[in-house]
Amino acid sequence: CLLSCLQTQLVFLSGKTGEQVGSSVVLDSTKTANHLLHRTAAGSYYVLLQKDTGLYGLALWRIAAKAKAGMEQGLKKDKDWEKAANATSGLVPMFQSDSLRHVLRTGETGDPPNLLLVTGNEVALVDGKHPKTLWRFNTSSVLGEPSFGHFNKDEVLDVVVEDDIGNYTKRVVILDGKSGGVLWEVELLASPNSPRPSAIHTSNSFSIFVFWGMMRSEVNSSEPLESDRRSYLLHPLYSKVLLQSTSFLEHIITFKATLLEGGRHAAFILLTGPEESEGTVVLRKRKLKNDVPDSKVLRIATGGSSESNEDIKEAFNRLRFSDW
């Protein structure tokens, strides 16, 4: 086990006893805000250090050698990554930024997965095999962590980003996982207490996307209230419409869209309760399809969809869900 604190002190802990193995390693560099353990295609492990100047990789064998933990001989070296390492510090520059906020694995089954980075004004995909940037997408200000799902059928996970564009408005954008190009977008009022977007995979190689907010045409005030919050379902095959639900108006502490019963159905898991620290909280499970009959079909694109509202709802009812 590896622990990184704000003083950029790296420590090995025994997974069996929790005791420290070897000595502490203090890096001669800027402070580290977070870290992630990454395995390269060559089987070498690197600790990815999130610093105030960007993302850097440091080989685990280097850390083990400094800690004198007696395990560096069994750790593989990656020649390609080491070619890019700084001769003095050993750090491999992955991405330069003075406003790096999030570093996320894409969740793909590939070895190794790519890394999605979020800064103050852009989203970037970094190659997990080689320390290089694959694509960048400029934003105004990303709200929270992006999420992943399959909008198209190229078997590469696409990225859902919520971009704060001002005036209580956010732009929900689905980016192509291969190129970073925009596949789909919509503007919503950014209602308070809205969970991050989510997606549930189907047996047809695409995902159903879930996000929260409020259509400006559906509310009188320019400043949305928590009671104005709605949940929306997006079906990629019917991308000119959204299914709007008003089922969740309570204060949401946490939310997750997931598969249950071996993938037989998709459900929302919600923990709701008071905004204050004290009070009763309620954990609920609700099947995604339970909201379909009472949901409103919104036509959001010019020309809309040729299918009737009943046809759209039936398309959601026919969905079969599966694991990633």
JSON list of C-alpha atoms in Angstrom, two decimals, residues 40 46 55-59 61-62 77-96 126-127 129-133:
[
{"chain": "A", "resi": 40, "resn": "THR", "atom": "CA", "xyz": [2.24, 0.74, -18.05]},
{"chain": "A", "resi": 46, "resn": "TYR", "atom": "CA", "xyz": [4.36, 4.40, -11.81]},
{"chain": "A", "resi": 55, "resn": "LEU", "atom": "CA", "xyz": [0.73, 15.51, -13.66]},
{"chain": "A", "resi": 56, "resn": "TYR", "atom": "CA", "xyz": [3.99, 13.59, -13.32]},
{"chain": "A", "resi": 57, "resn": "GLY", "atom": "CA", "xyz": [4.89, 9.91, -13.17]},
{"chain": "A", "resi": 58, "resn": "LEU", "atom": "CA", "xyz": [7.50, 8.46, -10.82]},
{"chain": "A", "resi": 59, "resn": "ALA", "atom": "CA", "xyz": [8.62, 4.85, -11.19]},
{"chain": "A", "resi": 61, "resn": "TRP", "atom": "CA", "xyz": [11.24, 1.04, -8.43]},
{"chain": "A", "resi": 62, "resn": "ARG", "atom": "CA", "xyz": [12.79, 4.46, -7.87]},
{"chain": "A", "resi": 77, "resn": "LYS", "atom": "CA", "xyz": [11.39, -0.85, -15.68]},
{"chain": "A", "resi": 78, "resn": "ASP", "atom": "CA", "xyz": [9.71, 0.73, -18.71]},
{"chain": "A", "resi": 79, "resn": "LYS", "atom": "CA", "xyz": [12.36, 1.91, -21.19]},
{"chain": "A", "resi": 80, "resn": "ASP", "atom": "CA", "xyz": [9.97, 4.19, -23.10]},
{"chain": "A", "resi": 81, "resn": "TRP", "atom": "CA", "xyz": [8.80, 6.00, -19.96]},
{"chain": "A", "resi": 82, "resn": "GLU", "atom": "CA", "xyz": [12.30, 6.28, -18.53]},
{"chain": "A", "resi": 83, "resn": "LYS", "atom": "CA", "xyz": [13.49, 8.01, -21.72]},
{"chain": "A", "resi": 84, "resn": "ALA", "atom": "CA", "xyz": [11.16, 10.88, -20.80]},
{"chain": "A", "resi": 85, "resn": "ALA", "atom": "CA", "xyz": [12.19, 10.97, -17.12]},
{"chain": "A", "resi": 86, "resn": "ASN", "atom": "CA", "xyz": [14.02, 13.95, -15.67]},
{"chain": "A", "resi": 87, "resn": "ALA", "atom": "CA", "xyz": [17.65, 12.99, -15.06]},
{"chain": "A", "resi": 88, "resn": "THR", "atom": "CA", "xyz": [17.70, 14.51, -11.57]},
{"chain": "A", "resi": 89, "resn": "SER", "atom": "CA", "xyz": [14.24, 13.90, -10.08]},
{"chain": "A", "resi": 90, "resn": "GLY", "atom": "CA", "xyz": [13.21, 10.88, -12.16]},
{"chain": "A", "resi": 91, "resn": "LEU", "atom": "CA", "xyz": [9.82, 12.52, -12.77]},
{"chain": "A", "resi": 92, "resn": "VAL", "atom": "CA", "xyz": [8.12, 11.80, -16.11]},
{"chain": "A", "resi": 93, "resn": "PRO", "atom": "CA", "xyz": [6.08, 14.85, -17.26]},
{"chain": "A", "resi": 94, "resn": "MET", "atom": "CA", "xyz": [2.60, 13.64, -18.26]},
{"chain": "A", "resi": 95, "resn": "PHE", "atom": "CA", "xyz": [0.65, 16.90, -18.55]},
{"chain": "A", "resi": 96, "resn": "GLN", "atom": "CA", "xyz": [1.53, 20.52, -17.82]},
{"chain": "A", "resi": 126, "resn": "VAL", "atom": "CA", "xyz": [-3.72, 11.31, -21.86]},
{"chain": "A", "resi": 127, "resn": "ASP", "atom": "CA", "xyz": [-2.47, 8.05, -23.37]},
{"chain": "A", "resi": 129, "resn": "LYS", "atom": "CA", "xyz": [0.60, 3.56, -22.75]},
{"chain": "A", "resi": 130, "resn": "HIS", "atom": "CA", "xyz": [2.82, 6.52, -23.52]},
{"chain": "A", "resi": 131, "resn": "PRO", "atom": "CA", "xyz": [3.06, 9.86, -21.66]},
{"chain": "A", "resi": 132, "resn": "LYS", "atom": "CA", "xyz": [1.41, 11.99, -24.36]},
{"chain": "A", "resi": 133, "resn": "THR", "atom": "CA", "xyz": [-1.86, 13.89, -24.82]}
]
